[in-house]
Amino acid sequence: MVGVFLCSCGTNIAGIVDIDVLRDCFLKQGHEVEDHLFLCSQAGQDLIKKTVREKGLDRIVIASCSPKHHGGIFKDCVGEVINPYMWEMANIREQCAWTTLDKDKATQKAKALITGAIQRVQHHSPIGSIDVPVLKRIAVIGAGIAGMHASLELADKGFEVILVEKEPNLGGNMVRLDRTFPTDDCAMCTISPILNDVMMNKRIKIHTMTKVDKFEGRPGEYRLTLQKRPRYVDFLKCTGCGACGKSEVQASAPTFNLPFMVDRIRISQENCTMCGACFKACLHGAISQVEKKTIPLYDRTKCVGCWKCREACKFEALQIINVCPVVVPSEFDLGLGYRKAVFVPNSQAVPLKYLRDPIHCLKLNGTMDCQGCASVCGPGAILEDDSGETLDILVGAVVVATGYQEYDLSGTEYHIDNPNVVTGLQLERLLSPAGPTGGKLVRPSDGIVPRTVTFIQCAGSRDIDRKEYCSKICCMYATKNARLIKSDHPEIDVKVCYTDLRAAGRGYEEYFDKAREMGIEFIRGQVGEVVPHGDRLMVKCEDTFLGRPIELPSDLVVLSAAMEPSIGTIEMEKLVPLVSGKDGFIAPMHIKIAPVDTTTMGIFICGTAESPKPIQECITDAGAAASRVASFLGNDAMTVDLVTAYIDLDRCTRCGKCKEICVYDAIREVDGQFEVVDISCRACGKCAADCPTNAIDLRFNDDIQLESSARGIMQVDKDSIIAYSCEQCGYNAADLAGTAKNFYSTEIKIIKVPCSGRVSLAHMLLPFEMGAKGVMLAACLEDQCHYIDGNKDAKKRVELAKRTLDIMGIGSDRLQFFNVSSAEGDKFVQAVKKILNDTKED
Amino acid sequence: MERSCGGVEGPIECTTCKKCSLTCPAELDIPDIIRLYRYQESPKGSHRGLFLLTQKMMARSDPEPWLSTELDTEKDDVYYFPGCLPIFDDLLGWETNYKRAGNAGVALLNHVGISPKIIYGCCGHDLYYSGNLDHFNVLKARLKEKIQGKVVVGCAECYHALKNLHGLDVVHISELLGGRIDGPRVSWSKVTYHDPCRLGRYNGIYDAPRSLLGSVSVLNEMDNSKENSLCCGVSAWLNCNSASKDNRVNRLREAVATGADNLVTTCCKCRIHLDCVYHEEQYKGDPQKIPIVDFQEFIADSIGIKVPESATGFSNKGKRLQVLDLTDDLEGHLLSTSVDNLFNCTTCERCREECDFEFNPVEVVEDFRRTFVSEGWNPEPHGKIVERLKQTGNVFGDEEKVIRSSRATSHVYFPGCVAVSRRPSLMTDTITILDALGVDYEIPEGLVCCGSVLKRTGHDASFLMEQNRRAIAGRKVIASCAGCYATLAKNYGDIDVMHISQFLEDKLENLNLKSIAARVAYHDPCHLGRKMGAYDGPRYLLGKVPGIEILEFRDSREEAVCCGGGGGVKSGNRDLANSLGRKRMEEAVCLNVRAVVTSCPFCELNLEENGSIPVLDIVEIVAKSLKGEQL
């Protein structure tokens, strides 16, 4: 016996659906039936609770409005008297009374929907919940502007933060920038206080030169294994004094054309008395005196930097000009400057701690017993050996802020091998006062100030063969750099070849207008090729306004290269159960309503790891991520309703299908057996739809519940078309059609499913076995599935089922799939009309 | 109607491979019992019930002609039945072309000059074995209308279904082609052949496919073939589980071990279920890959016959299925099988030993018997036993009570009805020995039949059990009879019980045993051996008697053949009990022994009745030895 509660909803339902007929019908079947003018009212709720208590009911059907409307109210009401999952709602308002004016048909449809609900609720079981403890500590991966801001926000909220950065210094790409749009303020000035705050904050523990090596655990308790690269310099002892970094290397142009090794010692001809003391003191044969009373000769390849010669010289004729003789292109300056084998990435690096590069360091790579840096280091920070460190950390949540990198354009029509073709970030270094030229804009090839600078936009972006997406920030940063050049050097001819200029943002349009006023030439031009032109370059492009080819002779070409996920981001996608979008960036759980959540609970994203975006958006993201983390870890434990999937281990053949299907990493393999991680499971049911052995199923919305709904409906009305509609979109669209009184046939009977991907092939075919006229699936819009790709799975399954229906002579037209958003009530009605038309019987 | 079957997973998981039936002493059709059990349970079937659902649909649908239009068909009065192949191609979700087998079949028929009429549709095999008997009957009626003549099939399940379940004139393509196909024109390859249960064990067709394969390839046999062939692990889409997977993996390993290039079989389902192992997401190279090829395709390819592609382009407009008004006819279905079949089971559990999935059909039999009893379809003598037990508490209606009461003792001796009423010597000998050992025991007042016979025959035994519990009063029990022992141990659940042979095991040293020079054969009682696992104990005990030489029956221990008396057969079907008893005793004659020794008075009763050699209980031997008597 089931308690059936019928709501009249004033005249909303009772005006069309004959409540008396329904009452008689279900009374006759032996159920306990009550009705009320407004079940949702306090009196209505009291009626439900009183009836349940008095009659000792253990399952209930409430036939009223859409569960999306008052489902919550009734769940609370039911939950006061029985388990809050022991009821089912039949939507006889939005999806019945409001879809037709035909009273008989509406009553008949209501009967079918309620029967479906009655049959379904017989298979409901009480559902409990579990408390899962969470750790109030967060790992933030990536210490760029987004990661740092998120760390500070979290620390401010009282959480302990572990900030992991694979580079030796914090700041990511932003510390490379000269100035930032739309205010033209100095990037370093903006970020410096943040860098210092992060360094000083007691709740933030920083691990530089560190990457995540292993990732395991569950939401609320993730275990990360961190691998710290050796610095070969004692982090605590190094004061950043720079004694080891002493260098007198001069580059004539910011193109790397330096010898690999330079002299450490200069012998002053003036002071040298040719006494030979230095020659005698040198134990390594680096100083030689051809004959007495000649100036000694110095051999840089033999000098080990012991400085004995210098101590021996009484006349200060020997001067240390380079402590480390090794010269390597600077990674920080993107190859435009140089560094030593013992170095800091840049002079303002935070933390300002030196490190040694084991590949180039003469001591570490075994070339010689070099003592250069060690013998000048006052605090004795230079380490003989350093094997790095491996550490395990336990955290409750993870924020991934691993950022972007510039797309590699080598080997393309842009001829990036030419030194005078640079990327946007390289230009930042050329413009930066802390950069290799000290902020002087010169041609890398020869150090001459360029006469013409041409910017090429969308280099690699908005290109079907490369990166299909727009990199979003290039229009603005190219405009910014063009303006900076123009204002410092009005004589330089600055041109920008663009595809479309996108200046959407506060103050952006004004900023761009100003650039135009300054005399920067914006050409809507599709660049075909950049070719050498004497010692200059020729940019060949098509003026897409005039449709004619133009050639732009240039001294410096700046490519606004596409932004792509950084190596770190790609590594995280492999290591952590994250879903990557087809652009390669980490996909958020929902692009609109959950932009910093990922598919894996407890893992959040911010900054350009998610998509190309300007700094201010990175900050917004980071704040949002911190806020989401705080909500997630707010309590000591999370309460999870066990509506999740479960696995029958005897049935499970360990085929691994469910694990592959699950985008939430909710299915883990432990000792060769699969298990569901309850707090990760979102109960979408995609796994259950595809498990060949029936070993996995949901506790709520399981196979038999969905089947029973269909059976109940079909038993009442053989002419039904069953419409499996996803809870996220299809069902709402149908509700909307009803609310708008956008009528459609009462043959359509909607069954709510968590995701269209929950609907198995058997669910699709079952109504046909019972003689149904048709079956339709209403899923979220393509690429907008709330469970990432459930609608794609469903679509594939529909294709398979269609083939079978054809073979069986039932006809594939009777099974239709369509994508619809929550807002598209009319589209739902159109889809209904189509299937009715396609299945018309003569 | 009361549906008592439930809670037992075995009958749903059974693959109905029929291995058990082949060893059943009473030759019970166990798969037949299983499918009836399933009728009551309506199992859902793996793949979320998908394929049972499609079969129900196929039972009523008119499938499109999907075989290649290039084939020569419809001229001769022979039918070809290709089966459900396109459904599997469409719905399994991985790339397959199982349809090609059907095209190959007709191409082969064309090759030998036959232009068959094609019957598209489902054979109903899975409906039948999944217990969807009402759907099956609908299909049966439709097929009967469509087919009037000889049907050729290439699929083992279709063969079995059409021939044995629909009663049609069916020939397997391997039988038809035998002698009409000459050697390979393409190349010789090594193959191994997997016997589908439906063709092999069900219909004894082992050699026809082999001889045809032998004429076009080199055939290597797997470790288990023909009657012993391992099942592919799944039938009627019901039993995909971890045990089935292990079975499939083992089968594929066997196939790989033969060194064959291809594993050929004549059942599409065997192909699918074996193929499945290779399509699992977690497949990492074990078992090694071996192509699983349909018999028809293999033959056609070997002799270079072109197999055309299936037809395509079906209409997407079609007819809705007729709504099926099914009536629940349990009685009709249950009585369609012979009641004898069910009541001929001696509950010896020999079948369980044979099952690759360690499933115990006896549980289903006992469960089913309860249903039959509740309907009053049980054999008449069983009813009389119930009456007698209700009146006297003794199976034989013996009013005389054996009581040997002392005060509160540590042990209770439980002689059992047979020892009390039909084999008093066993009881007195036991008492002699127990007394000689100085055991503190009594035969308390109120002890009645253990209830075994009621339990085994589907009756309620709780009234006896309650009475015994009271009489035993928590003391340790020593039982003479294997049946009592197993019942007290397994059905009561709260009794600490030992069989007398176990009790005596470490106590014979204390007795002055004299030599008995005799060769005897030891017969394992089913309820002591297979049911309780006591094989070594009784032999050890018997070996302690000086002079006794123990010989083994050809089938002993786990494989021991039943005496024929158990499970109510002795009373319900005396002829069967006698014939089984005779068989066992004839074996003993061949062993040339002085006596058959066993440890169950019920076995003793039935064996002695059906042979000329004396049958003795171990206890009786020990007592003789104690008294210095010879056999």
PDB file of N, CA and C in Angstrom, chain B residues 388 391-404 415-422 424 427-428 443-449:
ATOM      1  N   ARG B 388       3.095 -40.573   9.223  1.00  0.00           N
ATOM      2  CA  ARG B 388       3.725 -41.470  10.209  1.00  0.00           C
ATOM      3  C   ARG B 388       4.562 -40.656  11.187  1.00  0.00           C
ATOM      4  N   GLN B 391       2.561 -38.855  13.647  1.00  0.00           N
ATOM      5  CA  GLN B 391       1.978 -39.699  14.699  1.00  0.00           C
ATOM      6  C   GLN B 391       3.030 -40.256  15.642  1.00  0.00           C
ATOM      7  N   THR B 392       4.148 -40.735  15.079  1.00  0.00           N
ATOM      8  CA  THR B 392       5.090 -41.514  15.899  1.00  0.00           C
ATOM      9  C   THR B 392       6.454 -40.866  16.070  1.00  0.00           C
ATOM     10  N   GLY B 393       6.781 -39.930  15.208  1.00  0.00           N
ATOM     11  CA  GLY B 393       8.134 -39.358  15.271  1.00  0.00           C
ATOM     12  C   GLY B 393       9.165 -40.297  14.690  1.00  0.00           C
ATOM     13  N   ASN B 394       8.703 -41.395  14.071  1.00  0.00           N
ATOM     14  CA  ASN B 394       9.602 -42.364  13.449  1.00  0.00           C
ATOM     15  C   ASN B 394       9.191 -42.514  11.985  1.00  0.00           C
ATOM     16  N   VAL B 395      10.198 -42.493  11.089  1.00  0.00           N
ATOM     17  CA  VAL B 395       9.931 -42.562   9.643  1.00  0.00           C
ATOM     18  C   VAL B 395       9.115 -43.797   9.288  1.00  0.00           C
ATOM     19  N   PHE B 396       9.400 -44.898   9.996  1.00  0.00           N
ATOM     20  CA  PHE B 396       8.742 -46.153   9.653  1.00  0.00           C
ATOM     21  C   PHE B 396       7.462 -46.370  10.461  1.00  0.00           C
ATOM     22  N   GLY B 397       7.112 -45.380  11.241  1.00  0.00           N
ATOM     23  CA  GLY B 397       5.892 -45.488  12.036  1.00  0.00           C
ATOM     24  C   GLY B 397       6.066 -46.390  13.241  1.00  0.00           C
ATOM     25  N   ASP B 398       7.310 -46.631  13.605  1.00  0.00           N
ATOM     26  CA  ASP B 398       7.612 -47.514  14.731  1.00  0.00           C
ATOM     27  C   ASP B 398       7.239 -46.825  16.037  1.00  0.00           C
ATOM     28  N   GLU B 399       6.368 -47.471  16.749  1.00  0.00           N
ATOM     29  CA  GLU B 399       5.904 -46.847  17.991  1.00  0.00           C
ATOM     30  C   GLU B 399       6.921 -47.021  19.112  1.00  0.00           C
ATOM     31  N   GLU B 400       7.721 -48.113  18.967  1.00  0.00           N
ATOM     32  CA  GLU B 400       8.625 -48.463  20.058  1.00  0.00           C
ATOM     33  C   GLU B 400       9.693 -47.388  20.219  1.00  0.00           C
ATOM     34  N   LYS B 401       9.858 -46.952  21.439  1.00  0.00           N
ATOM     35  CA  LYS B 401      10.828 -45.897  21.702  1.00  0.00           C
ATOM     36  C   LYS B 401      12.082 -46.510  22.320  1.00  0.00           C
ATOM     37  N   VAL B 402      13.194 -46.162  21.828  1.00  0.00           N
ATOM     38  CA  VAL B 402      14.425 -46.623  22.450  1.00  0.00           C
ATOM     39  C   VAL B 402      14.893 -45.540  23.394  1.00  0.00           C
ATOM     40  N   ILE B 403      14.932 -45.843  24.631  1.00  0.00           N
ATOM     41  CA  ILE B 403      15.390 -44.847  25.589  1.00  0.00           C
ATOM     42  C   ILE B 403      16.451 -45.482  26.451  1.00  0.00           C
ATOM     43  N   ARG B 404      17.534 -44.842  26.623  1.00  0.00           N
ATOM     44  CA  ARG B 404      18.568 -45.351  27.523  1.00  0.00           C
ATOM     45  C   ARG B 404      18.999 -44.147  28.333  1.00  0.00           C
ATOM     46  N   PRO B 415      20.548 -42.344  17.485  1.00  0.00           N
ATOM     47  CA  PRO B 415      20.643 -43.501  16.574  1.00  0.00           C
ATOM     48  C   PRO B 415      19.965 -43.264  15.235  1.00  0.00           C
ATOM     49  N   GLY B 416      18.867 -42.515  15.219  1.00  0.00           N
ATOM     50  CA  GLY B 416      18.154 -42.282  13.957  1.00  0.00           C
ATOM     51  C   GLY B 416      17.175 -43.394  13.662  1.00  0.00           C
ATOM     52  N   CYS B 417      16.137 -43.068  12.852  1.00  0.00           N
ATOM     53  CA  CYS B 417      15.033 -44.003  12.610  1.00  0.00           C
ATOM     54  C   CYS B 417      15.511 -45.313  11.999  1.00  0.00           C
ATOM     55  N   VAL B 418      16.451 -45.269  11.063  1.00  0.00           N
ATOM     56  CA  VAL B 418      16.857 -46.497  10.365  1.00  0.00           C
ATOM     57  C   VAL B 418      17.523 -47.451  11.334  1.00  0.00           C
ATOM     58  N   ALA B 419      18.436 -46.932  12.140  1.00  0.00           N
ATOM     59  CA  ALA B 419      19.114 -47.807  13.104  1.00  0.00           C
ATOM     60  C   ALA B 419      18.122 -48.361  14.117  1.00  0.00           C
ATOM     61  N   VAL B 420      17.182 -47.534  14.524  1.00  0.00           N
ATOM     62  CA  VAL B 420      16.211 -47.975  15.519  1.00  0.00           C
ATOM     63  C   VAL B 420      15.307 -49.061  14.956  1.00  0.00           C
ATOM     64  N   SER B 421      14.764 -48.812  13.765  1.00  0.00           N
ATOM     65  CA  SER B 421      13.696 -49.684  13.279  1.00  0.00           C
ATOM     66  C   SER B 421      14.154 -50.730  12.272  1.00  0.00           C
ATOM     67  N   ARG B 422      15.206 -50.466  11.526  1.00  0.00           N
ATOM     68  CA  ARG B 422      15.605 -51.413  10.476  1.00  0.00           C
ATOM     69  C   ARG B 422      16.987 -52.005  10.668  1.00  0.00           C
ATOM     70  N   PRO B 424      18.801 -52.541  13.958  1.00  0.00           N
ATOM     71  CA  PRO B 424      19.080 -52.458  15.407  1.00  0.00           C
ATOM     72  C   PRO B 424      20.483 -52.903  15.754  1.00  0.00           C
ATOM     73  N   MET B 427      22.706 -50.129  16.198  1.00  0.00           N
ATOM     74  CA  MET B 427      22.503 -49.396  17.434  1.00  0.00           C
ATOM     75  C   MET B 427      23.124 -50.137  18.611  1.00  0.00           C
ATOM     76  N   THR B 428      22.875 -51.418  18.658  1.00  0.00           N
ATOM     77  CA  THR B 428      23.412 -52.167  19.805  1.00  0.00           C
ATOM     78  C   THR B 428      24.933 -52.187  19.754  1.00  0.00           C
ATOM     79  N   ILE B 443      20.409 -41.912  25.543  1.00  0.00           N
ATOM     80  CA  ILE B 443      19.476 -41.729  24.429  1.00  0.00           C
ATOM     81  C   ILE B 443      18.235 -41.171  25.086  1.00  0.00           C
ATOM     82  N   PRO B 444      18.074 -39.869  25.052  1.00  0.00           N
ATOM     83  CA  PRO B 444      17.049 -39.269  25.909  1.00  0.00           C
ATOM     84  C   PRO B 444      15.646 -39.533  25.433  1.00  0.00           C
ATOM     85  N   GLU B 445      14.755 -39.368  26.330  1.00  0.00           N
ATOM     86  CA  GLU B 445      13.351 -39.503  25.990  1.00  0.00           C
ATOM     87  C   GLU B 445      12.960 -38.321  25.109  1.00  0.00           C
ATOM     88  N   GLY B 446      12.095 -38.585  24.131  1.00  0.00           N
ATOM     89  CA  GLY B 446      11.594 -37.489  23.288  1.00  0.00           C
ATOM     90  C   GLY B 446      12.383 -37.293  22.022  1.00  0.00           C
ATOM     91  N   LEU B 447      13.441 -38.099  21.837  1.00  0.00           N
ATOM     92  CA  LEU B 447      14.198 -37.990  20.603  1.00  0.00           C
ATOM     93  C   LEU B 447      13.356 -38.530  19.455  1.00  0.00           C
ATOM     94  N   VAL B 448      13.239 -37.774  18.385  1.00  0.00           N
ATOM     95  CA  VAL B 448      12.446 -38.240  17.240  1.00  0.00           C
ATOM     96  C   VAL B 448      13.297 -38.185  15.980  1.00  0.00           C
ATOM     97  N   CYS B 449      12.675 -38.471  14.860  1.00  0.00           N
ATOM     98  CA  CYS B 449      13.367 -38.413  13.566  1.00  0.00           C
ATOM     99  C   CYS B 449      14.033 -37.051  13.408  1.00  0.00           C
TER     100      CYS B 449
END
